[in-house]
Short mmCIF file of C-alpha atoms in Angstrom, two decimals:
data_model
loop_
_atom_site.label_atom_id
_atom_site.label_comp_id
_atom_site.label_asym_id
_atom_site.label_seq_id
_atom_site.Cartn_x
_atom_site.Cartn_y
_atom_site.Cartn_z
CA MET A 1 66.09 110.75 75.63
CA HIS A 2 67.70 110.46 72.22
CA ARG A 3 71.36 112.40 71.92
CA LEU A 4 73.56 113.29 69.25
CA PHE A 5 76.83 115.34 68.43
CA LEU A 6 76.43 118.35 66.73
CA SER A 7 79.06 120.75 65.31
CA GLU A 8 79.34 124.46 67.34
CA ASP A 9 77.73 126.49 64.49
CA CYS A 10 74.71 123.75 64.73
CA ILE A 11 74.03 125.47 68.51
CA ALA A 12 73.00 128.82 68.93
CA GLU A 13 72.62 130.60 72.62
CA ASN A 14 69.28 129.53 72.57
CA THR A 15 68.10 127.36 69.42
CA VAL A 16 69.64 124.78 67.48
CA ALA A 17 69.29 124.10 63.86
CA ILE A 18 70.01 120.42 62.02
CA THR A 19 70.60 120.00 58.36
CA GLY A 20 71.93 117.33 56.55
CA SER A 21 71.94 114.29 56.26
CA LEU A 22 71.02 113.52 60.42
CA ILE A 23 67.53 114.95 59.59
CA HIS A 24 66.16 111.88 57.85
CA ARG A 25 67.79 109.75 60.97
CA LEU A 26 65.62 112.38 63.40
CA ARG A 27 62.03 112.25 61.35
CA ASN A 28 61.97 109.07 59.35
CA VAL A 29 63.90 106.70 61.08
CA LEU A 30 63.54 108.38 65.57
CA ARG A 31 60.59 109.60 63.87
CA LEU A 32 60.87 112.58 66.38
CA GLY A 33 59.11 115.56 65.33
CA ALA A 34 56.83 119.15 67.24
CA GLY A 35 57.00 118.64 71.09
CA ASP A 36 59.89 115.85 71.18
CA HIS A 37 62.37 116.14 73.27
CA ILE A 38 66.25 115.20 72.05
CA VAL A 39 69.60 116.17 73.97
CA VAL A 40 72.12 117.48 71.62
CA LEU A 41 76.00 117.65 72.50
CA ASP A 42 78.58 120.17 71.08
CA ASN A 43 81.59 118.28 72.53
CA SER A 44 82.78 121.44 74.23
CA GLY A 45 81.87 119.38 77.73
CA TRP A 46 78.22 120.96 77.76
CA GLU A 47 74.76 118.74 76.89
CA TYR A 48 71.19 120.85 75.98
CA GLU A 49 67.99 119.66 76.47
CA VAL A 50 66.21 120.61 73.41
CA GLU A 51 62.89 121.17 72.87
CA LEU A 52 62.29 120.10 68.31
CA ARG A 53 59.80 123.11 67.19
CA THR A 54 59.78 122.86 64.09
CA THR A 55 60.62 119.44 61.81
CA GLY A 56 61.38 120.17 57.41
CA ARG A 57 62.46 117.90 55.28
CA ASN A 58 65.67 120.43 55.40
CA ARG A 59 66.01 120.90 58.64
CA LEU A 60 64.92 120.69 61.70
CA GLU A 61 64.70 123.91 64.97
CA GLY A 62 64.22 123.17 68.67
CA VAL A 63 64.57 125.72 71.52
CA VAL A 64 66.97 125.43 73.92
CA THR A 65 64.88 124.25 77.47
CA ASN A 66 68.25 123.05 79.68
CA LYS A 67 71.58 122.91 79.66
CA ALA A 68 74.38 121.62 82.33
CA LEU A 69 77.41 120.11 81.86
CA ALA A 70 77.63 116.15 80.83
CA ALA A 71 77.78 113.68 83.19
CA GLY A 72 79.45 110.90 81.20
CA GLU A 73 83.23 112.20 81.06
CA PRO A 74 85.68 110.62 83.48
CA ARG A 75 87.81 112.58 85.27
CA THR A 76 90.82 109.91 84.18
CA ARG A 77 92.33 110.40 80.24
CA ILE A 78 92.98 107.17 79.01
CA THR A 79 94.68 106.54 75.18
CA LEU A 80 95.06 103.68 74.08
CA TYR A 81 97.76 103.16 71.61
CA GLN A 82 95.73 100.10 69.42
CA ALA A 83 98.05 98.41 66.73
CA LEU A 84 96.03 97.04 64.14
CA LEU A 85 93.66 94.01 64.02
CA LYS A 86 92.40 92.19 60.85
CA GLY A 87 88.51 92.32 59.65
CA SER A 88 86.25 94.08 62.22
CA SER A 89 88.48 93.63 65.60
CA PHE A 90 89.28 97.46 65.38
CA GLU A 91 85.87 97.85 65.22
CA MET A 92 84.66 96.18 68.52
CA VAL A 93 87.83 97.68 70.33
CA LEU A 94 87.31 101.38 69.36
CA GLN A 95 83.04 100.87 69.76
CA LYS A 96 83.51 99.19 73.26
CA CYS A 97 86.74 101.77 74.76
CA THR A 98 84.44 104.38 74.41
CA GLU A 99 81.66 102.90 75.55
CA ILE A 100 84.18 101.79 78.89
CA GLY A 101 85.14 105.71 78.64
CA VAL A 102 88.73 106.31 76.74
CA MET A 103 89.96 109.15 76.10
CA SER A 104 91.16 108.93 72.06
CA PHE A 105 92.55 106.27 70.23
CA VAL A 106 95.77 105.73 68.10
CA PRO A 107 96.34 103.20 65.45
CA MET A 108 98.97 101.81 65.09
CA VAL A 109 101.98 99.91 62.93
CA CYS A 110 103.91 97.18 64.90
CA GLU A 111 106.22 94.83 64.14
CA ARG A 112 103.90 92.26 63.55
CA CYS A 113 100.56 93.62 62.10
CA VAL A 114 99.30 91.90 58.89
CA ALA A 115 96.00 93.74 59.05
CA GLY A 116 96.89 97.24 55.55
CA GLU A 117 96.48 100.55 56.78
CA PRO A 118 93.36 101.85 57.15
CA THR A 119 91.43 102.88 54.14
CA SER A 120 89.69 106.58 54.18
CA ASN A 121 86.48 104.39 53.19
CA ARG A 122 87.43 102.67 56.22
CA LEU A 123 88.69 106.05 58.88
CA SER A 124 85.22 107.26 57.81
CA ARG A 125 83.51 103.88 59.40
CA TRP A 126 85.65 103.73 62.71
CA GLY A 127 84.32 108.17 63.44
CA ASN A 128 80.89 106.53 62.59
CA ILE A 129 81.28 103.97 65.29
CA ILE A 130 83.37 106.14 67.93
CA VAL A 131 80.86 109.38 67.40
CA GLU A 132 77.09 106.32 68.17
CA ALA A 133 79.08 104.74 70.41
CA ALA A 134 79.27 107.83 72.28
CA GLN A 135 76.00 108.48 71.63
CA GLN A 136 74.84 106.09 73.38
CA SER A 137 77.34 105.53 76.68
CA ARG A 138 75.93 109.24 76.68
CA ARG A 139 79.75 110.84 76.89
CA GLY A 140 80.36 114.18 77.25
CA LYS A 141 82.63 114.84 75.34
CA LEU A 142 83.74 112.75 71.75
CA PRO A 143 87.34 110.42 72.06
CA VAL A 144 89.26 111.55 69.90
CA LEU A 145 90.64 108.93 66.77
CA HIS A 146 94.40 110.06 66.24
CA SER A 147 96.49 109.71 62.92
CA LEU A 148 98.19 106.29 62.32
CA VAL A 149 101.58 105.84 63.59
CA GLN A 150 104.69 103.78 63.45
CA PHE A 151 105.25 101.99 66.67
CA LYS A 152 108.45 103.79 67.56
CA GLU A 153 106.92 107.03 66.92
CA ALA A 154 103.64 105.63 69.74
CA CYS A 155 106.17 104.83 72.97
CA GLU A 156 107.81 108.58 72.30
CA ILE A 157 103.63 110.17 72.07
CA GLY A 158 102.89 108.76 74.96
CA ALA A 159 101.76 110.86 78.07
CA GLY A 160 101.65 109.84 81.22
CA ALA A 161 101.74 106.35 82.60
CA SER A 162 102.39 104.50 80.53
CA ILE A 163 101.31 100.48 80.53
CA LEU A 164 102.35 97.44 77.96
CA PRO A 165 100.01 94.39 78.56
CA TRP A 166 102.75 91.39 77.54
CA GLU A 167 102.64 88.28 78.02
CA GLY A 168 106.26 87.61 78.94
CA GLU A 169 107.52 85.93 81.73
CA GLY A 170 108.40 87.63 85.29
CA VAL A 171 106.01 91.19 83.53
CA ARG A 172 104.28 93.32 86.43
CA GLY A 173 100.62 92.21 87.67
CA VAL A 174 98.18 95.10 86.45
CA GLY A 175 97.28 95.96 89.43
CA ASP A 176 100.10 95.89 91.49
CA VAL A 177 101.40 98.45 88.51
CA LEU A 178 98.06 100.57 88.78
CA ARG A 179 98.65 101.29 92.76
CA SER A 180 101.70 101.93 92.24
CA LEU A 181 101.09 105.34 90.15
CA PRO A 182 100.37 108.14 92.20
CA ARG A 183 96.98 109.33 93.04
CA ALA A 184 97.24 113.07 93.92
CA GLU A 185 96.75 114.72 90.19
CA ASP A 186 93.19 115.51 89.25
CA ALA A 187 93.58 114.84 85.83
CA PRO A 188 95.01 111.94 85.84
CA GLU A 189 97.10 110.46 81.91
CA ILE A 190 97.06 106.58 81.43
CA SER A 191 98.65 105.40 77.60
CA ILE A 192 97.78 101.79 77.16
CA PHE A 193 99.93 99.81 74.45
CA VAL A 194 97.89 97.53 73.05
CA GLY A 195 99.80 94.60 70.31
CA PRO A 196 98.30 92.82 67.37
CA GLU A 197 97.10 89.78 66.56
CA GLY A 198 100.57 87.97 66.87
CA GLY A 199 101.59 89.90 69.78
CA PHE A 200 104.51 92.61 70.13
CA SER A 201 108.17 91.47 69.40
CA VAL A 202 110.65 91.48 72.37
CA GLY A 203 112.33 94.31 70.24
CA GLU A 204 109.48 96.46 70.21
CA VAL A 205 108.73 95.65 74.41
CA GLN A 206 112.39 96.55 74.88
CA TYR A 207 112.31 99.62 73.25
CA ALA A 208 109.00 100.92 74.52
CA GLN A 209 110.93 99.63 78.31
CA SER A 210 113.79 102.98 77.05
CA TRP A 211 110.89 104.67 77.05
CA GLY A 212 109.79 103.99 80.29
CA ILE A 213 106.45 102.32 79.45
CA THR A 214 105.67 99.25 82.05
CA PRO A 215 104.58 95.80 79.83
CA VAL A 216 102.26 94.45 82.51
CA SER A 217 100.94 91.34 83.28
CA LEU A 218 96.63 90.57 82.38
CA GLY A 219 96.79 87.57 84.57
CA LYS A 220 97.33 83.77 83.51
CA ARG A 221 94.86 83.48 80.75
CA ILE A 222 95.80 84.79 77.46
CA LEU A 223 93.79 87.48 76.00
CA ARG A 224 93.08 88.00 72.39
CA ALA A 225 94.38 91.66 70.97
CA GLU A 226 90.97 93.18 70.86
CA THR A 227 90.28 91.61 74.16
CA ALA A 228 93.43 93.13 76.41
CA GLY A 229 93.05 97.08 75.44
CA LEU A 230 89.21 96.67 76.80
CA VAL A 231 90.20 95.14 79.82
CA ALA A 232 93.01 96.89 80.55
CA ALA A 233 90.74 100.16 80.36
CA THR A 234 88.59 98.47 82.67
CA VAL A 235 90.97 97.81 85.18
CA THR A 236 92.65 101.61 84.66
CA LEU A 237 88.80 102.56 85.16
CA TYR A 238 87.77 100.96 87.89
CA GLU A 239 91.60 100.99 89.94
CA PHE A 240 91.00 104.98 89.44
CA GLY A 241 87.86 105.16 91.50
CA GLU A 242 85.89 106.27 87.41
CA LEU A 243 83.44 103.09 87.44
CA ASP A 244 81.79 103.27 91.14
CA GLY A 245 80.03 106.82 90.15
CA SER A 246 76.16 106.28 89.78
CA ALA A 247 74.57 106.10 85.79
CA MET B 1 102.27 74.92 71.22
CA HIS B 2 98.96 74.59 69.73
CA ARG B 3 95.50 73.34 72.69
CA LEU B 4 93.18 71.01 72.05
CA PHE B 5 90.47 69.97 74.80
CA LEU B 6 90.01 66.80 74.00
CA SER B 7 87.42 63.93 75.65
CA GLU B 8 88.39 61.72 78.48
CA ASP B 9 88.23 58.72 76.68
CA CYS B 10 91.05 59.57 73.87
CA ILE B 11 93.56 60.27 77.05
CA ALA B 12 94.84 56.68 78.35
CA GLU B 13 97.63 56.69 80.77
CA ASN B 14 100.53 57.23 78.21
CA THR B 15 98.92 58.07 75.27
CA VAL B 16 96.59 59.93 73.35
CA ALA B 17 93.94 59.67 70.56
CA ILE B 18 92.36 61.54 68.51
CA THR B 19 89.45 60.46 65.56
CA GLY B 20 86.86 61.67 63.96
CA SER B 21 86.69 65.63 62.38
CA LEU B 22 89.75 67.13 64.51
CA ILE B 23 92.39 65.24 62.38
CA HIS B 24 91.10 66.97 59.68
CA ARG B 25 92.46 70.43 61.18
CA LEU B 26 95.33 68.79 63.22
CA ARG B 27 96.76 67.32 59.76
CA ASN B 28 95.35 69.47 57.44
CA VAL B 29 94.59 72.91 58.88
CA LEU B 30 97.77 73.01 61.08
CA ARG B 31 99.59 70.78 59.65
CA LEU B 32 100.96 68.75 62.38
CA GLY B 33 102.69 65.70 62.01
CA ALA B 34 104.95 63.02 63.75
CA GLY B 35 107.62 64.38 66.05
CA ASP B 36 105.46 67.73 66.59
CA HIS B 37 103.38 68.64 69.99
CA ILE B 38 100.64 69.63 71.24
CA VAL B 39 99.34 70.17 74.62
CA VAL B 40 96.27 68.41 75.57
CA LEU B 41 93.47 69.13 77.60
CA ASP B 42 90.55 66.96 79.27
CA ASN B 43 88.48 68.84 81.15
CA SER B 44 89.51 68.38 84.45
CA GLY B 45 92.51 70.60 85.07
CA TRP B 46 95.39 68.31 84.05
CA GLU B 47 96.97 69.20 81.06
CA TYR B 48 99.41 66.82 78.76
CA GLU B 49 102.16 67.98 76.45
CA VAL B 50 101.79 65.29 73.79
CA GLU B 51 104.33 64.55 71.15
CA LEU B 52 103.17 63.96 67.40
CA ARG B 53 103.31 59.59 66.33
CA THR B 54 101.05 58.26 64.20
CA THR B 55 99.43 61.05 61.98
CA GLY B 56 97.38 58.54 59.82
CA ARG B 57 93.57 59.69 57.88
CA ASN B 58 91.59 58.23 60.44
CA ARG B 59 93.61 57.59 63.52
CA LEU B 60 96.30 60.05 65.13
CA GLU B 61 98.39 58.65 68.07
CA GLY B 62 100.88 60.65 70.67
CA VAL B 63 102.38 60.00 73.48
CA VAL B 64 101.94 61.93 77.08
CA THR B 65 105.28 63.83 77.42
CA ASN B 66 104.44 65.37 80.36
CA LYS B 67 101.40 65.79 82.43
CA ALA B 68 100.54 69.00 84.64
CA LEU B 69 98.12 70.85 86.44
CA ALA B 70 96.88 73.79 84.27
CA ALA B 71 97.80 77.18 85.25
CA GLY B 72 94.51 78.87 83.87
CA GLU B 73 91.64 79.16 86.04
CA PRO B 74 91.28 81.28 87.95
CA ARG B 75 89.93 80.66 91.61
CA THR B 76 87.29 82.93 91.88
CA ARG B 77 83.72 81.16 90.45
CA ILE B 78 82.19 83.60 87.97
CA THR B 79 78.18 82.06 86.87
CA LEU B 80 77.57 85.04 83.56
CA TYR B 81 73.61 84.90 84.03
CA GLN B 82 72.63 86.75 80.71
CA ALA B 83 69.49 87.39 79.11
CA LEU B 84 69.27 86.15 75.07
CA LEU B 85 70.91 88.91 73.34
CA LYS B 86 70.33 89.69 68.96
CA GLY B 87 72.19 89.45 66.18
CA SER B 88 76.21 87.50 67.53
CA SER B 89 76.35 89.67 70.97
CA PHE B 90 75.76 86.92 72.48
CA GLU B 91 78.07 85.41 70.76
CA MET B 92 80.53 88.10 71.37
CA VAL B 93 79.55 87.25 75.64
CA LEU B 94 80.47 83.79 75.88
CA GLN B 95 84.05 84.45 73.87
CA LYS B 96 84.97 87.29 75.72
CA CYS B 97 83.92 86.67 78.34
CA THR B 98 85.32 82.51 78.44
CA GLU B 99 88.98 84.24 77.62
CA ILE B 100 89.07 85.88 80.55
CA GLY B 101 87.57 83.65 82.75
CA VAL B 102 84.32 83.03 83.53
CA MET B 103 83.26 79.95 85.19
CA SER B 104 79.77 78.81 83.90
CA PHE B 105 77.64 81.19 81.17
CA VAL B 106 73.02 80.20 81.95
CA PRO B 107 71.42 82.05 78.92
CA MET B 108 67.97 83.63 80.74
CA VAL B 109 65.34 84.89 79.16
CA CYS B 110 64.31 88.66 80.79
CA GLU B 111 60.85 90.80 80.44
CA ARG B 112 62.46 92.73 77.93
CA CYS B 113 64.35 90.19 75.49
CA VAL B 114 63.69 90.50 72.06
CA ALA B 115 65.62 88.21 71.04
CA GLY B 116 64.48 84.47 70.79
CA GLU B 117 64.86 81.06 72.21
CA PRO B 118 68.72 79.87 70.59
CA THR B 119 67.77 76.41 68.06
CA SER B 120 69.90 73.61 68.45
CA ASN B 121 72.58 75.08 65.51
CA ARG B 122 72.96 77.66 68.03
CA LEU B 123 73.28 76.41 70.98
CA SER B 124 75.73 74.34 69.04
CA ARG B 125 77.58 77.00 67.65
CA TRP B 126 78.11 78.73 71.12
CA GLY B 127 79.72 75.50 72.15
CA ASN B 128 82.20 75.65 69.63
CA ILE B 129 82.93 79.01 71.01
CA ILE B 130 83.49 78.33 74.15
CA VAL B 131 86.26 75.09 73.52
CA GLU B 132 87.88 76.80 71.02
CA ALA B 133 87.77 80.51 72.94
CA ALA B 134 89.07 78.30 75.80
CA GLN B 135 91.66 77.05 74.13
CA GLN B 136 92.86 80.61 72.43
CA SER B 137 92.83 81.41 76.20
CA ARG B 138 95.25 78.92 77.60
CA ARG B 139 92.33 77.63 80.17
CA GLY B 140 92.35 74.60 82.55
CA LYS B 141 88.81 73.47 81.95
CA LEU B 142 85.52 74.17 79.50
CA PRO B 143 83.17 76.61 80.72
CA VAL B 144 80.24 75.27 81.12
CA LEU B 145 76.78 76.57 78.85
CA HIS B 146 73.94 75.50 81.56
CA SER B 147 70.65 75.43 79.53
CA LEU B 148 68.23 78.35 79.01
CA VAL B 149 66.21 79.44 82.11
CA GLN B 150 63.19 81.64 83.46
CA PHE B 151 64.77 85.00 85.60
CA LYS B 152 62.42 84.74 88.31
CA GLU B 153 64.43 80.68 87.97
CA ALA B 154 67.89 82.20 87.79
CA CYS B 155 67.30 84.53 90.64
CA GLU B 156 65.88 81.06 92.68
CA ILE B 157 69.54 79.16 91.77
CA GLY B 158 72.29 82.14 91.68
CA ALA B 159 74.84 81.14 94.57
CA GLY B 160 77.31 83.17 95.93
CA ALA B 161 77.67 86.73 97.07
CA SER B 162 75.83 87.70 93.44
CA ILE B 163 75.32 91.39 91.55
CA LEU B 164 73.27 93.29 88.64
CA PRO B 165 74.24 95.89 86.89
CA TRP B 166 71.78 97.97 86.41
CA GLU B 167 71.23 101.99 85.69
CA GLY B 168 68.97 102.60 88.78
CA GLU B 169 69.38 105.42 91.18
CA GLY B 170 71.52 105.07 94.05
CA VAL B 171 73.09 102.40 93.04
CA ARG B 172 76.13 100.94 94.49
CA GLY B 173 79.60 101.20 92.77
CA VAL B 174 80.33 97.95 91.96
CA GLY B 175 83.82 98.55 93.21
CA ASP B 176 82.60 99.44 96.07
CA VAL B 177 80.63 95.96 96.27
CA LEU B 178 82.86 93.78 95.40
CA ARG B 179 85.36 95.81 98.01
CA SER B 180 82.48 94.81 101.34
CA LEU B 181 82.82 90.77 100.02
CA PRO B 182 84.48 88.05 102.57
CA ARG B 183 87.68 87.55 101.27
CA ALA B 184 88.31 84.09 103.32
CA GLU B 185 87.37 81.59 101.35
CA ASP B 186 89.31 79.19 99.09
CA ALA B 187 87.53 79.63 95.66
CA PRO B 188 85.17 82.36 96.27
CA GLU B 189 81.42 82.15 94.31
CA ILE B 190 80.42 84.69 92.82
CA SER B 191 76.60 85.19 90.42
CA ILE B 192 76.53 87.95 87.92
CA PHE B 193 72.72 89.07 86.12
CA VAL B 194 73.06 91.09 83.26
CA GLY B 195 69.81 92.13 80.99
CA PRO B 196 68.83 92.16 77.46
CA GLU B 197 69.52 95.30 75.66
CA GLY B 198 66.52 97.51 76.94
CA GLY B 199 67.38 96.87 80.68
CA PHE B 200 65.80 94.90 83.72
CA SER B 201 62.18 95.76 83.96
CA VAL B 202 61.95 97.90 87.56
CA GLY B 203 60.05 94.30 88.99
CA GLU B 204 62.36 92.53 87.95
CA VAL B 205 65.77 94.38 89.92
CA GLN B 206 62.68 94.37 93.38
CA TYR B 207 62.32 90.01 92.69
CA ALA B 208 66.19 90.01 92.42
CA GLN B 209 66.90 92.24 95.08
CA SER B 210 63.68 89.83 97.53
CA TRP B 211 66.46 86.84 96.75
CA GLY B 212 69.50 89.38 97.50
CA ILE B 213 71.44 90.24 94.34
CA THR B 214 72.75 93.57 94.70
CA PRO B 215 72.33 96.26 91.29
CA VAL B 216 75.44 97.50 91.22
CA SER B 217 76.56 100.38 88.66
CA LEU B 218 79.23 100.21 86.27
CA GLY B 219 79.86 104.20 85.84
CA LYS B 220 78.44 106.96 84.77
CA ARG B 221 78.83 105.62 81.09
CA ILE B 222 75.88 103.77 79.95
CA LEU B 223 77.71 100.19 78.46
CA ARG B 224 75.92 98.19 75.52
CA ALA B 225 74.18 94.66 77.82
CA GLU B 226 76.83 92.24 75.69
CA THR B 227 79.72 94.67 77.53
CA ALA B 228 78.23 94.69 80.90
CA GLY B 229 79.02 91.16 81.86
CA LEU B 230 82.70 91.63 80.35
CA VAL B 231 83.25 95.00 82.37
CA ALA B 232 81.49 93.24 85.76
CA ALA B 233 83.48 89.96 85.21
CA THR B 234 86.92 91.50 84.42
CA VAL B 235 86.60 94.39 87.52
CA THR B 236 85.47 90.77 89.00
CA LEU B 237 88.36 89.11 89.16
CA TYR B 238 90.59 92.84 89.31
CA GLU B 239 89.07 92.91 92.36
CA PHE B 240 90.05 89.30 93.65
CA GLY B 241 93.45 89.66 92.40
CA GLU B 242 92.80 86.42 89.31
CA LEU B 243 94.48 89.58 87.09
CA ASP B 244 97.12 89.47 88.55
CA GLY B 245 99.63 86.73 88.28
CA SER B 246 102.08 86.32 85.05
CA ALA B 247 101.25 84.24 81.91
#
């Protein structure tokens, strides 16, 4: 069943009204009409099964036939602090990490960043990529895309246990670090810091450590900058039991 | 240091000779010349540190200054049986899974495949993607790209413990299955079966089960076909301790 995030004001007690550009997609691309069912999400964690009733050119109405808590949200709340990347790599990170279950993204400027700051066009494309990936992967809430920050600022705002994949010598393995984290919490919070193509500088790693951020190794193979965040988020969610429930 | 897979016949006891199209890349793109060092791999698991001596237009020679076992190979031998995918998705799978440490790839035709069989041009591009990703991620051996097989044939040749990510109800979690596998083996062998965009059919899953392949859940979020293999391979390598050693 097709899934769609809508703003809260589109959803009344038992009815849903859709206007604007989504109409074209539902009517002409997906060819949905009266009698068809979709799932609407209000980004508060609820999902509504909706039967479409009237499908006009400018307005689409439906009635809510079921309301349930969306099942797709992990309890573990991961924030990915990701250095800007060249080309479409940042978009891949947003798409794949939304699928896997990252809760929020903070784009970050680091010493060795070669990618420029995103234009407003690019930011809007990034937002769309998150929405599409969240709908497709059955997330219950949209991951939040935060504003660009400088690396030092990121170190200061990073919450919960914080890890930083790094290729330095003698760095602890990611599993060793993850397994040592406390498990009592209901909704553990983890921050993951991933550098640009050229990696973090030694100075940056030292600065991060002074803020309690732990460098971790992801093993003997050297991952690309756009792969490291997905791998770190995957093993974190795995270690916290989030990849074990049935879909 | 730049890493390069060469065929064995380029490497004599103490000298290395490079000819052909690689010359252009080393001389003109990477701007390497006499006195520069590179790492040469012979795909047997050894790596050679080489000092370049003569860098002619058609032939590049160097002397071996060190020889060591390449450290980048995981002991766990994962084969990814991946259904053909549309667009560039299969290439992303090859690149990312080479980085993370998959040992071999078997492209597979499944019931719901919409992508056509790869042309010889595409196969050659796939090979190049594997070589580049293996060099960049410091693999010691090139992952093997096998010929295209039909799904049923794949089920028959899959070796070792075999898992198949699937979104069906009541499927065991991937961690539950991975943790139940025997650990005594020196070089455990795992086969991972990943379907096309539309997923495996129920009949295919039943056929796989009749060959001892275990369907596994990757959690409550629905991953794209091109993401599932990377996530399954990542958690397998993690569970077998392959992501814990320092780089």
